[in-house]
JSON list of N, CA and C in Angstrom, two decimals:
[
{"chain": "A", "resi": 879, "resn": "ALA", "atom": "N", "xyz": [-13.43, 141.13, 53.14]},
{"chain": "A", "resi": 879, "resn": "ALA", "atom": "CA", "xyz": [-12.52, 142.36, 52.89]},
{"chain": "A", "resi": 879, "resn": "ALA", "atom": "C", "xyz": [-11.19, 142.02, 53.43]},
{"chain": "A", "resi": 880, "resn": "THR", "atom": "N", "xyz": [-11.07, 141.56, 54.52]},
{"chain": "A", "resi": 880, "resn": "THR", "atom": "CA", "xyz": [-9.72, 141.28, 55.23]},
{"chain": "A", "resi": 880, "resn": "THR", "atom": "C", "xyz": [-8.91, 140.33, 54.42]},
{"chain": "A", "resi": 881, "resn": "PHE", "atom": "N", "xyz": [-9.53, 139.16, 53.92]},
{"chain": "A", "resi": 881, "resn": "PHE", "atom": "CA", "xyz": [-8.90, 138.29, 53.18]},
{"chain": "A", "resi": 881, "resn": "PHE", "atom": "C", "xyz": [-8.41, 138.84, 51.71]},
{"chain": "A", "resi": 882, "resn": "GLN", "atom": "N", "xyz": [-9.29, 139.66, 51.22]},
{"chain": "A", "resi": 882, "resn": "GLN", "atom": "CA", "xyz": [-8.89, 140.17, 49.96]},
{"chain": "A", "resi": 882, "resn": "GLN", "atom": "C", "xyz": [-7.76, 141.18, 50.13]},
{"chain": "A", "resi": 883, "resn": "HIS", "atom": "N", "xyz": [-7.71, 141.91, 51.15]},
{"chain": "A", "resi": 883, "resn": "HIS", "atom": "CA", "xyz": [-6.47, 142.78, 51.51]},
{"chain": "A", "resi": 883, "resn": "HIS", "atom": "C", "xyz": [-5.33, 142.02, 51.71]},
{"chain": "A", "resi": 884, "resn": "ILE", "atom": "N", "xyz": [-5.30, 140.94, 52.40]},
{"chain": "A", "resi": 884, "resn": "ILE", "atom": "CA", "xyz": [-4.16, 140.09, 52.45]},
{"chain": "A", "resi": 884, "resn": "ILE", "atom": "C", "xyz": [-3.71, 139.51, 51.17]},
{"chain": "A", "resi": 885, "resn": "ALA", "atom": "N", "xyz": [-4.52, 139.02, 50.43]},
{"chain": "A", "resi": 885, "resn": "ALA", "atom": "CA", "xyz": [-4.22, 138.38, 49.09]},
{"chain": "A", "resi": 885, "resn": "ALA", "atom": "C", "xyz": [-3.64, 139.45, 48.11]},
{"chain": "A", "resi": 886, "resn": "VAL", "atom": "N", "xyz": [-4.20, 140.66, 48.01]},
{"chain": "A", "resi": 886, "resn": "VAL", "atom": "CA", "xyz": [-3.86, 141.62, 47.10]},
{"chain": "A", "resi": 886, "resn": "VAL", "atom": "C", "xyz": [-2.50, 142.31, 47.63]},
{"chain": "A", "resi": 887, "resn": "TRP", "atom": "N", "xyz": [-2.21, 142.47, 49.01]},
{"chain": "A", "resi": 887, "resn": "TRP", "atom": "CA", "xyz": [-1.10, 142.83, 49.40]},
{"chain": "A", "resi": 887, "resn": "TRP", "atom": "C", "xyz": [0.09, 141.95, 49.33]},
{"chain": "A", "resi": 888, "resn": "THR", "atom": "N", "xyz": [-0.12, 140.59, 49.49]},
{"chain": "A", "resi": 888, "resn": "THR", "atom": "CA", "xyz": [0.71, 139.63, 49.04]},
{"chain": "A", "resi": 888, "resn": "THR", "atom": "C", "xyz": [1.24, 139.66, 47.76]},
{"chain": "A", "resi": 889, "resn": "LEU", "atom": "N", "xyz": [0.36, 139.82, 46.82]},
{"chain": "A", "resi": 889, "resn": "LEU", "atom": "CA", "xyz": [0.60, 139.81, 45.33]},
{"chain": "A", "resi": 889, "resn": "LEU", "atom": "C", "xyz": [1.47, 140.99, 45.05]},
{"chain": "A", "resi": 890, "resn": "LEU", "atom": "N", "xyz": [1.13, 142.18, 45.66]},
{"chain": "A", "resi": 890, "resn": "LEU", "atom": "CA", "xyz": [1.89, 143.33, 45.40]},
{"chain": "A", "resi": 890, "resn": "LEU", "atom": "C", "xyz": [3.45, 143.14, 45.94]},
{"chain": "A", "resi": 891, "resn": "GLN", "atom": "N", "xyz": [3.51, 142.55, 47.06]},
{"chain": "A", "resi": 891, "resn": "GLN", "atom": "CA", "xyz": [4.84, 142.13, 47.66]},
{"chain": "A", "resi": 891, "resn": "GLN", "atom": "C", "xyz": [5.56, 141.25, 46.67]},
{"chain": "A", "resi": 892, "resn": "LEU", "atom": "N", "xyz": [4.84, 140.32, 46.07]},
{"chain": "A", "resi": 892, "resn": "LEU", "atom": "CA", "xyz": [5.54, 139.54, 44.99]},
{"chain": "A", "resi": 892, "resn": "LEU", "atom": "C", "xyz": [6.11, 140.19, 43.83]},
{"chain": "A", "resi": 893, "resn": "PHE", "atom": "N", "xyz": [5.08, 141.13, 43.35]},
{"chain": "A", "resi": 893, "resn": "PHE", "atom": "CA", "xyz": [5.39, 141.92, 42.22]},
{"chain": "A", "resi": 893, "resn": "PHE", "atom": "C", "xyz": [6.72, 142.87, 42.40]},
{"chain": "A", "resi": 894, "resn": "GLU", "atom": "N", "xyz": [6.71, 143.43, 43.69]},
{"chain": "A", "resi": 894, "resn": "GLU", "atom": "CA", "xyz": [7.73, 144.35, 44.00]},
{"chain": "A", "resi": 894, "resn": "GLU", "atom": "C", "xyz": [9.04, 143.61, 44.26]},
{"chain": "A", "resi": 895, "resn": "SER", "atom": "N", "xyz": [9.02, 142.30, 44.33]},
{"chain": "A", "resi": 895, "resn": "SER", "atom": "CA", "xyz": [10.29, 141.52, 44.66]},
{"chain": "A", "resi": 895, "resn": "SER", "atom": "C", "xyz": [11.09, 141.47, 43.38]},
{"chain": "A", "resi": 896, "resn": "GLU", "atom": "N", "xyz": [10.38, 141.89, 42.17]},
{"chain": "A", "resi": 896, "resn": "GLU", "atom": "CA", "xyz": [10.91, 141.87, 40.82]},
{"chain": "A", "resi": 896, "resn": "GLU", "atom": "C", "xyz": [11.65, 140.57, 40.40]},
{"chain": "A", "resi": 897, "resn": "ASP", "atom": "N", "xyz": [11.02, 139.37, 41.02]},
{"chain": "A", "resi": 897, "resn": "ASP", "atom": "CA", "xyz": [11.32, 138.17, 40.55]},
{"chain": "A", "resi": 897, "resn": "ASP", "atom": "C", "xyz": [10.61, 137.85, 39.19]},
{"chain": "A", "resi": 898, "resn": "LYS", "atom": "N", "xyz": [11.38, 137.98, 37.99]},
{"chain": "A", "resi": 898, "resn": "LYS", "atom": "CA", "xyz": [10.72, 137.96, 36.74]},
{"chain": "A", "resi": 898, "resn": "LYS", "atom": "C", "xyz": [9.95, 136.74, 36.47]},
{"chain": "A", "resi": 899, "resn": "SER", "atom": "N", "xyz": [10.39, 135.60, 36.80]},
{"chain": "A", "resi": 899, "resn": "SER", "atom": "CA", "xyz": [9.74, 134.31, 36.49]},
{"chain": "A", "resi": 899, "resn": "SER", "atom": "C", "xyz": [8.49, 134.25, 37.34]},
{"chain": "A", "resi": 900, "resn": "LEU", "atom": "N", "xyz": [8.46, 134.70, 38.57]},
{"chain": "A", "resi": 900, "resn": "LEU", "atom": "CA", "xyz": [7.29, 134.57, 39.39]},
{"chain": "A", "resi": 900, "resn": "LEU", "atom": "C", "xyz": [6.21, 135.57, 38.86]},
{"chain": "A", "resi": 901, "resn": "ILE", "atom": "N", "xyz": [6.65, 136.92, 38.53]},
{"chain": "A", "resi": 901, "resn": "ILE", "atom": "CA", "xyz": [5.77, 137.96, 37.88]},
{"chain": "A", "resi": 901, "resn": "ILE", "atom": "C", "xyz": [5.16, 137.36, 36.56]},
{"chain": "A", "resi": 902, "resn": "ASN", "atom": "N", "xyz": [5.98, 136.68, 35.78]},
{"chain": "A", "resi": 902, "resn": "ASN", "atom": "CA", "xyz": [5.37, 136.08, 34.58]},
{"chain": "A", "resi": 902, "resn": "ASN", "atom": "C", "xyz": [4.30, 135.03, 34.84]},
{"chain": "A", "resi": 903, "resn": "LEU", "atom": "N", "xyz": [4.67, 134.09, 35.84]},
{"chain": "A", "resi": 903, "resn": "LEU", "atom": "CA", "xyz": [3.64, 133.06, 36.01]},
{"chain": "A", "resi": 903, "resn": "LEU", "atom": "C", "xyz": [2.27, 133.65, 36.59]},
{"chain": "A", "resi": 904, "resn": "ILE", "atom": "N", "xyz": [2.45, 134.71, 37.54]},
{"chain": "A", "resi": 904, "resn": "ILE", "atom": "CA", "xyz": [1.20, 135.32, 38.12]},
{"chain": "A", "resi": 904, "resn": "ILE", "atom": "C", "xyz": [0.38, 136.04, 36.96]},
{"chain": "A", "resi": 905, "resn": "GLY", "atom": "N", "xyz": [1.28, 136.89, 36.11]},
{"chain": "A", "resi": 905, "resn": "GLY", "atom": "CA", "xyz": [0.72, 137.76, 34.96]},
{"chain": "A", "resi": 905, "resn": "GLY", "atom": "C", "xyz": [0.11, 136.94, 34.00]},
{"chain": "A", "resi": 906, "resn": "THR", "atom": "N", "xyz": [0.43, 135.63, 33.87]},
{"chain": "A", "resi": 906, "resn": "THR", "atom": "CA", "xyz": [-0.33, 134.94, 32.80]},
{"chain": "A", "resi": 906, "resn": "THR", "atom": "C", "xyz": [-1.37, 134.01, 33.41]},
{"chain": "A", "resi": 907, "resn": "ALA", "atom": "N", "xyz": [-1.61, 134.15, 34.61]},
{"chain": "A", "resi": 907, "resn": "ALA", "atom": "CA", "xyz": [-2.63, 133.40, 35.33]},
{"chain": "A", "resi": 907, "resn": "ALA", "atom": "C", "xyz": [-4.16, 134.28, 35.05]},
{"chain": "A", "resi": 908, "resn": "GLU", "atom": "N", "xyz": [-4.73, 134.06, 34.13]},
{"chain": "A", "resi": 908, "resn": "GLU", "atom": "CA", "xyz": [-5.95, 134.81, 33.76]},
{"chain": "A", "resi": 908, "resn": "GLU", "atom": "C", "xyz": [-6.91, 135.02, 35.04]},
{"chain": "A", "resi": 909, "resn": "ASP", "atom": "N", "xyz": [-7.20, 133.85, 35.71]},
{"chain": "A", "resi": 909, "resn": "ASP", "atom": "CA", "xyz": [-8.13, 133.89, 36.78]},
{"chain": "A", "resi": 909, "resn": "ASP", "atom": "C", "xyz": [-7.70, 134.95, 37.85]},
{"chain": "A", "resi": 910, "resn": "ILE", "atom": "N", "xyz": [-6.32, 134.90, 38.14]},
{"chain": "A", "resi": 910, "resn": "ILE", "atom": "CA", "xyz": [-5.80, 135.92, 39.17]},
{"chain": "A", "resi": 910, "resn": "ILE", "atom": "C", "xyz": [-5.91, 137.29, 38.69]},
{"chain": "A", "resi": 911, "resn": "ILE", "atom": "N", "xyz": [-5.56, 137.46, 37.41]},
{"chain": "A", "resi": 911, "resn": "ILE", "atom": "CA", "xyz": [-5.69, 138.94, 36.81]},
{"chain": "A", "resi": 911, "resn": "ILE", "atom": "C", "xyz": [-7.07, 139.35, 36.89]},
{"chain": "A", "resi": 912, "resn": "GLU", "atom": "N", "xyz": [-8.03, 138.53, 36.51]},
{"chain": "A", "resi": 912, "resn": "GLU", "atom": "CA", "xyz": [-9.53, 138.99, 36.42]},
{"chain": "A", "resi": 912, "resn": "GLU", "atom": "C", "xyz": [-9.83, 139.32, 37.92]},
{"chain": "A", "resi": 913, "resn": "GLN", "atom": "N", "xyz": [-9.54, 138.70, 38.92]},
{"chain": "A", "resi": 913, "resn": "GLN", "atom": "CA", "xyz": [-9.80, 138.96, 40.44]},
{"chain": "A", "resi": 913, "resn": "GLN", "atom": "C", "xyz": [-9.27, 140.31, 40.60]},
{"chain": "A", "resi": 914, "resn": "ILE", "atom": "N", "xyz": [-8.02, 140.51, 40.25]},
{"chain": "A", "resi": 914, "resn": "ILE", "atom": "CA", "xyz": [-7.40, 141.80, 40.72]},
{"chain": "A", "resi": 914, "resn": "ILE", "atom": "C", "xyz": [-8.09, 142.99, 40.06]},
{"chain": "A", "resi": 915, "resn": "LYS", "atom": "N", "xyz": [-8.40, 142.67, 38.72]},
{"chain": "A", "resi": 915, "resn": "LYS", "atom": "CA", "xyz": [-9.11, 143.65, 37.95]},
{"chain": "A", "resi": 915, "resn": "LYS", "atom": "C", "xyz": [-10.48, 144.16, 38.53]},
{"chain": "A", "resi": 916, "resn": "GLY", "atom": "N", "xyz": [-11.08, 142.96, 38.95]},
{"chain": "A", "resi": 916, "resn": "GLY", "atom": "CA", "xyz": [-12.46, 143.23, 39.60]},
{"chain": "A", "resi": 916, "resn": "GLY", "atom": "C", "xyz": [-12.29, 144.06, 40.88]},
{"chain": "A", "resi": 917, "resn": "ILE", "atom": "N", "xyz": [-11.34, 143.72, 41.61]},
{"chain": "A", "resi": 917, "resn": "ILE", "atom": "CA", "xyz": [-11.11, 144.51, 42.87]},
{"chain": "A", "resi": 917, "resn": "ILE", "atom": "C", "xyz": [-10.74, 145.97, 42.50]},
{"chain": "A", "resi": 918, "resn": "ALA", "atom": "N", "xyz": [-9.95, 146.05, 41.61]},
{"chain": "A", "resi": 918, "resn": "ALA", "atom": "CA", "xyz": [-9.38, 147.36, 41.23]},
{"chain": "A", "resi": 918, "resn": "ALA", "atom": "C", "xyz": [-10.32, 148.36, 40.53]},
{"chain": "A", "resi": 919, "resn": "ASN", "atom": "N", "xyz": [-11.39, 147.76, 39.90]},
{"chain": "A", "resi": 919, "resn": "ASN", "atom": "CA", "xyz": [-12.54, 148.48, 39.33]},
{"chain": "A", "resi": 919, "resn": "ASN", "atom": "C", "xyz": [-13.64, 148.65, 40.37]},
{"chain": "A", "resi": 920, "resn": "ARG", "atom": "N", "xyz": [-13.61, 148.19, 41.54]},
{"chain": "A", "resi": 920, "resn": "ARG", "atom": "CA", "xyz": [-14.79, 148.25, 42.59]},
{"chain": "A", "resi": 920, "resn": "ARG", "atom": "C", "xyz": [-14.98, 149.81, 42.90]},
{"chain": "A", "resi": 921, "resn": "GLN", "atom": "N", "xyz": [-16.17, 150.06, 43.07]},
{"chain": "A", "resi": 921, "resn": "GLN", "atom": "CA", "xyz": [-16.55, 151.35, 43.61]},
{"chain": "A", "resi": 921, "resn": "GLN", "atom": "C", "xyz": [-16.56, 151.52, 45.01]},
{"chain": "A", "resi": 922, "resn": "VAL", "atom": "N", "xyz": [-15.74, 152.25, 45.82]},
{"chain": "A", "resi": 922, "resn": "VAL", "atom": "CA", "xyz": [-15.56, 152.34, 47.20]},
{"chain": "A", "resi": 922, "resn": "VAL", "atom": "C", "xyz": [-17.01, 152.89, 47.78]},
{"chain": "A", "resi": 923, "resn": "ASP", "atom": "N", "xyz": [-17.51, 152.13, 48.84]},
{"chain": "A", "resi": 923, "resn": "ASP", "atom": "CA", "xyz": [-18.71, 152.63, 49.54]},
{"chain": "A", "resi": 923, "resn": "ASP", "atom": "C", "xyz": [-18.40, 153.97, 50.23]},
{"chain": "A", "resi": 924, "resn": "THR", "atom": "N", "xyz": [-19.47, 154.48, 50.52]},
{"chain": "A", "resi": 924, "resn": "THR", "atom": "CA", "xyz": [-19.33, 155.85, 51.20]},
{"chain": "A", "resi": 924, "resn": "THR", "atom": "C", "xyz": [-19.55, 155.75, 52.65]},
{"chain": "A", "resi": 925, "resn": "GLU", "atom": "N", "xyz": [-19.71, 154.56, 53.19]},
{"chain": "A", "resi": 925, "resn": "GLU", "atom": "CA", "xyz": [-19.92, 154.49, 54.68]},
{"chain": "A", "resi": 925, "resn": "GLU", "atom": "C", "xyz": [-18.57, 154.67, 55.27]},
{"chain": "A", "resi": 926, "resn": "PRO", "atom": "N", "xyz": [-18.43, 155.44, 56.46]},
{"chain": "A", "resi": 926, "resn": "PRO", "atom": "CA", "xyz": [-17.10, 155.80, 57.00]},
{"chain": "A", "resi": 926, "resn": "PRO", "atom": "C", "xyz": [-16.27, 154.72, 57.48]},
{"chain": "A", "resi": 927, "resn": "ASP", "atom": "N", "xyz": [-16.95, 153.63, 58.02]},
{"chain": "A", "resi": 927, "resn": "ASP", "atom": "CA", "xyz": [-16.24, 152.61, 58.56]},
{"chain": "A", "resi": 927, "resn": "ASP", "atom": "C", "xyz": [-15.54, 151.69, 57.44]},
{"chain": "A", "resi": 928, "resn": "MET", "atom": "N", "xyz": [-16.18, 151.53, 56.36]},
{"chain": "A", "resi": 928, "resn": "MET", "atom": "CA", "xyz": [-15.72, 150.62, 55.29]},
{"chain": "A", "resi": 928, "resn": "MET", "atom": "C", "xyz": [-14.87, 151.46, 54.30]},
{"chain": "A", "resi": 929, "resn": "GLU", "atom": "N", "xyz": [-15.07, 152.78, 54.10]},
{"chain": "A", "resi": 929, "resn": "GLU", "atom": "CA", "xyz": [-14.37, 153.51, 52.95]},
{"chain": "A", "resi": 929, "resn": "GLU", "atom": "C", "xyz": [-12.87, 153.17, 52.95]},
{"chain": "A", "resi": 930, "resn": "GLU", "atom": "N", "xyz": [-12.23, 153.48, 54.11]},
{"chain": "A", "resi": 930, "resn": "GLU", "atom": "CA", "xyz": [-10.75, 153.39, 54.23]},
{"chain": "A", "resi": 930, "resn": "GLU", "atom": "C", "xyz": [-10.26, 151.99, 53.85]},
{"chain": "A", "resi": 931, "resn": "ASP", "atom": "N", "xyz": [-10.95, 151.04, 54.52]},
{"chain": "A", "resi": 931, "resn": "ASP", "atom": "CA", "xyz": [-10.39, 149.60, 54.24]},
{"chain": "A", "resi": 931, "resn": "ASP", "atom": "C", "xyz": [-10.63, 149.19, 52.78]},
{"chain": "A", "resi": 932, "resn": "GLU", "atom": "N", "xyz": [-11.79, 149.50, 52.32]},
{"chain": "A", "resi": 932, "resn": "GLU", "atom": "CA", "xyz": [-12.25, 149.13, 51.00]},
{"chain": "A", "resi": 932, "resn": "GLU", "atom": "C", "xyz": [-11.28, 149.90, 49.99]},
{"chain": "A", "resi": 933, "resn": "GLY", "atom": "N", "xyz": [-11.13, 151.16, 50.34]},
{"chain": "A", "resi": 933, "resn": "GLY", "atom": "CA", "xyz": [-10.40, 152.00, 49.47]},
{"chain": "A", "resi": 933, "resn": "GLY", "atom": "C", "xyz": [-8.83, 151.52, 49.39]},
{"chain": "A", "resi": 934, "resn": "GLU", "atom": "N", "xyz": [-8.27, 151.00, 50.55]},
{"chain": "A", "resi": 934, "resn": "GLU", "atom": "CA", "xyz": [-6.99, 150.56, 50.44]},
{"chain": "A", "resi": 934, "resn": "GLU", "atom": "C", "xyz": [-6.76, 149.39, 49.62]},
{"chain": "A", "resi": 935, "resn": "VAL", "atom": "N", "xyz": [-7.82, 148.50, 49.63]},
{"chain": "A", "resi": 935, "resn": "VAL", "atom": "CA", "xyz": [-7.65, 147.15, 48.91]},
{"chain": "A", "resi": 935, "resn": "VAL", "atom": "C", "xyz": [-7.75, 147.45, 47.50]},
{"chain": "A", "resi": 936, "resn": "VAL", "atom": "N", "xyz": [-8.71, 148.54, 47.02]},
{"chain": "A", "resi": 936, "resn": "VAL", "atom": "CA", "xyz": [-8.76, 148.93, 45.61]},
{"chain": "A", "resi": 936, "resn": "VAL", "atom": "C", "xyz": [-7.41, 149.54, 45.15]},
{"chain": "A", "resi": 937, "resn": "ASN", "atom": "N", "xyz": [-6.82, 150.47, 46.03]},
{"chain": "A", "resi": 937, "resn": "ASN", "atom": "CA", "xyz": [-5.51, 150.90, 45.56]},
{"chain": "A", "resi": 937, "resn": "ASN", "atom": "C", "xyz": [-4.60, 150.05, 45.41]},
{"chain": "A", "resi": 938, "resn": "LEU", "atom": "N", "xyz": [-4.40, 149.04, 46.33]},
{"chain": "A", "resi": 938, "resn": "LEU", "atom": "CA", "xyz": [-3.41, 147.97, 46.29]},
{"chain": "A", "resi": 938, "resn": "LEU", "atom": "C", "xyz": [-3.60, 147.11, 44.93]},
{"chain": "A", "resi": 939, "resn": "ALA", "atom": "N", "xyz": [-4.87, 146.78, 44.58]},
{"chain": "A", "resi": 939, "resn": "ALA", "atom": "CA", "xyz": [-5.22, 146.09, 43.42]},
{"chain": "A", "resi": 939, "resn": "ALA", "atom": "C", "xyz": [-4.75, 146.96, 42.14]},
{"chain": "A", "resi": 940, "resn": "GLN", "atom": "N", "xyz": [-4.91, 148.24, 42.15]},
{"chain": "A", "resi": 940, "resn": "GLN", "atom": "CA", "xyz": [-4.62, 149.13, 41.09]},
{"chain": "A", "resi": 940, "resn": "GLN", "atom": "C", "xyz": [-3.09, 149.20, 40.95]},
{"chain": "A", "resi": 941, "resn": "ARG", "atom": "N", "xyz": [-2.47, 149.19, 42.03]},
{"chain": "A", "resi": 941, "resn": "ARG", "atom": "CA", "xyz": [-0.98, 149.23, 41.91]},
{"chain": "A", "resi": 941, "resn": "ARG", "atom": "C", "xyz": [-0.51, 147.85, 41.47]},
{"chain": "A", "resi": 942, "resn": "CYS", "atom": "N", "xyz": [-1.11, 146.82, 41.70]},
{"chain": "A", "resi": 942, "resn": "CYS", "atom": "CA", "xyz": [-0.66, 145.44, 41.07]},
{"chain": "A", "resi": 942, "resn": "CYS", "atom": "C", "xyz": [-0.83, 145.45, 39.70]},
{"chain": "A", "resi": 943, "resn": "LEU", "atom": "N", "xyz": [-1.90, 146.13, 39.16]},
{"chain": "A", "resi": 943, "resn": "LEU", "atom": "CA", "xyz": [-2.19, 146.11, 37.79]},
{"chain": "A", "resi": 943, "resn": "LEU", "atom": "C", "xyz": [-1.14, 147.08, 37.06]},
{"chain": "A", "resi": 944, "resn": "GLU", "atom": "N", "xyz": [-0.80, 148.28, 37.81]},
{"chain": "A", "resi": 944, "resn": "GLU", "atom": "CA", "xyz": [0.13, 149.09, 37.25]},
{"chain": "A", "resi": 944, "resn": "GLU", "atom": "C", "xyz": [1.54, 148.21, 37.04]},
{"chain": "A", "resi": 945, "resn": "LEU", "atom": "N", "xyz": [1.93, 147.48, 38.03]},
{"chain": "A", "resi": 945, "resn": "LEU", "atom": "CA", "xyz": [3.21, 146.74, 38.00]},
{"chain": "A", "resi": 945, "resn": "LEU", "atom": "C", "xyz": [3.32, 145.81, 36.89]},
{"chain": "A", "resi": 946, "resn": "LEU", "atom": "N", "xyz": [2.07, 145.22, 36.56]},
{"chain": "A", "resi": 946, "resn": "LEU", "atom": "CA", "xyz": [1.84, 144.30, 35.42]},
{"chain": "A", "resi": 946, "resn": "LEU", "atom": "C", "xyz": [1.71, 144.95, 34.08]},
{"chain": "A", "resi": 947, "resn": "GLY", "atom": "N", "xyz": [1.55, 146.27, 34.12]},
{"chain": "A", "resi": 947, "resn": "GLY", "atom": "CA", "xyz": [1.38, 146.87, 32.83]},
{"chain": "A", "resi": 947, "resn": "GLY", "atom": "C", "xyz": [0.01, 146.91, 32.38]},
{"chain": "A", "resi": 948, "resn": "GLN", "atom": "N", "xyz": [-1.04, 146.60, 33.19]},
{"chain": "A", "resi": 948, "resn": "GLN", "atom": "CA", "xyz": [-2.38, 146.31, 32.74]},
{"chain": "A", "resi": 948, "resn": "GLN", "atom": "C", "xyz": [-3.37, 147.46, 33.03]},
{"chain": "A", "resi": 949, "resn": "SER", "atom": "N", "xyz": [-2.82, 148.56, 33.62]},
{"chain": "A", "resi": 949, "resn": "SER", "atom": "CA", "xyz": [-3.63, 149.65, 33.99]},
{"chain": "A", "resi": 949, "resn": "SER", "atom": "C", "xyz": [-3.66, 150.77, 33.13]},
{"chain": "A", "resi": 950, "resn": "GLY", "atom": "N", "xyz": [-3.00, 150.81, 32.01]},
{"chain": "A", "resi": 950, "resn": "GLY", "atom": "CA", "xyz": [-2.90, 151.95, 31.21]},
{"chain": "A", "resi": 950, "resn": "GLY", "atom": "C", "xyz": [-1.84, 152.86, 31.53]},
{"chain": "A", "resi": 951, "resn": "SER", "atom": "N", "xyz": [-1.30, 152.62, 32.71]},
{"chain": "A", "resi": 951, "resn": "SER", "atom": "CA", "xyz": [0.02, 153.31, 33.10]},
{"chain": "A", "resi": 951, "resn": "SER", "atom": "C", "xyz": [1.14, 152.90, 32.33]},
{"chain": "A", "resi": 952, "resn": "LYS", "atom": "N", "xyz": [2.15, 153.69, 32.13]},
{"chain": "A", "resi": 952, "resn": "LYS", "atom": "CA", "xyz": [3.38, 153.32, 31.45]},
{"chain": "A", "resi": 952, "resn": "LYS", "atom": "C", "xyz": [4.35, 152.63, 32.33]},
{"chain": "A", "resi": 953, "resn": "ALA", "atom": "N", "xyz": [4.24, 152.73, 33.66]},
{"chain": "A", "resi": 953, "resn": "ALA", "atom": "CA", "xyz": [5.23, 152.24, 34.65]},
{"chain": "A", "resi": 953, "resn": "ALA", "atom": "C", "xyz": [4.82, 150.82, 34.80]},
{"chain": "A", "resi": 954, "resn": "HIS", "atom": "N", "xyz": [5.70, 149.82, 34.58]},
{"chain": "A", "resi": 954, "resn": "HIS", "atom": "CA", "xyz": [5.56, 148.40, 34.94]},
{"chain": "A", "resi": 954, "resn": "HIS", "atom": "C", "xyz": [6.82, 147.69, 34.90]},
{"chain": "A", "resi": 955, "resn": "ILE", "atom": "N", "xyz": [6.72, 146.49, 35.58]},
{"chain": "A", "resi": 955, "resn": "ILE", "atom": "CA", "xyz": [7.98, 145.78, 35.62]},
{"chain": "A", "resi": 955, "resn": "ILE", "atom": "C", "xyz": [8.24, 145.01, 34.33]},
{"chain": "A", "resi": 956, "resn": "GLU", "atom": "N", "xyz": [9.38, 145.06, 33.75]},
{"chain": "A", "resi": 956, "resn": "GLU", "atom": "CA", "xyz": [9.62, 144.43, 32.52]},
{"chain": "A", "resi": 956, "resn": "GLU", "atom": "C", "xyz": [9.77, 142.88, 32.93]},
{"chain": "A", "resi": 957, "resn": "GLY", "atom": "N", "xyz": [9.22, 142.04, 32.11]},
{"chain": "A", "resi": 957, "resn": "GLY", "atom": "CA", "xyz": [9.37, 140.50, 32.50]},
{"chain": "A", "resi": 957, "resn": "GLY", "atom": "C", "xyz": [9.82, 139.78, 31.17]}
]
């Protein structure tokens, strides 16, 4: 979970940089997008110790998809 958190947080930082060429490269990498979708669609465990960490990584992944325009949300970075 820690490495997934680091990876998704890093991707989010890259998307928020608004570097259009970088966003386009990541956005067209199907394997990366599928991994983000898998994390974003994950059900959060109800165990108190895991819920916050797992929930945060899921939220970060969902935000990444929003910025890519892949979540159904209208807000996204134009590339």
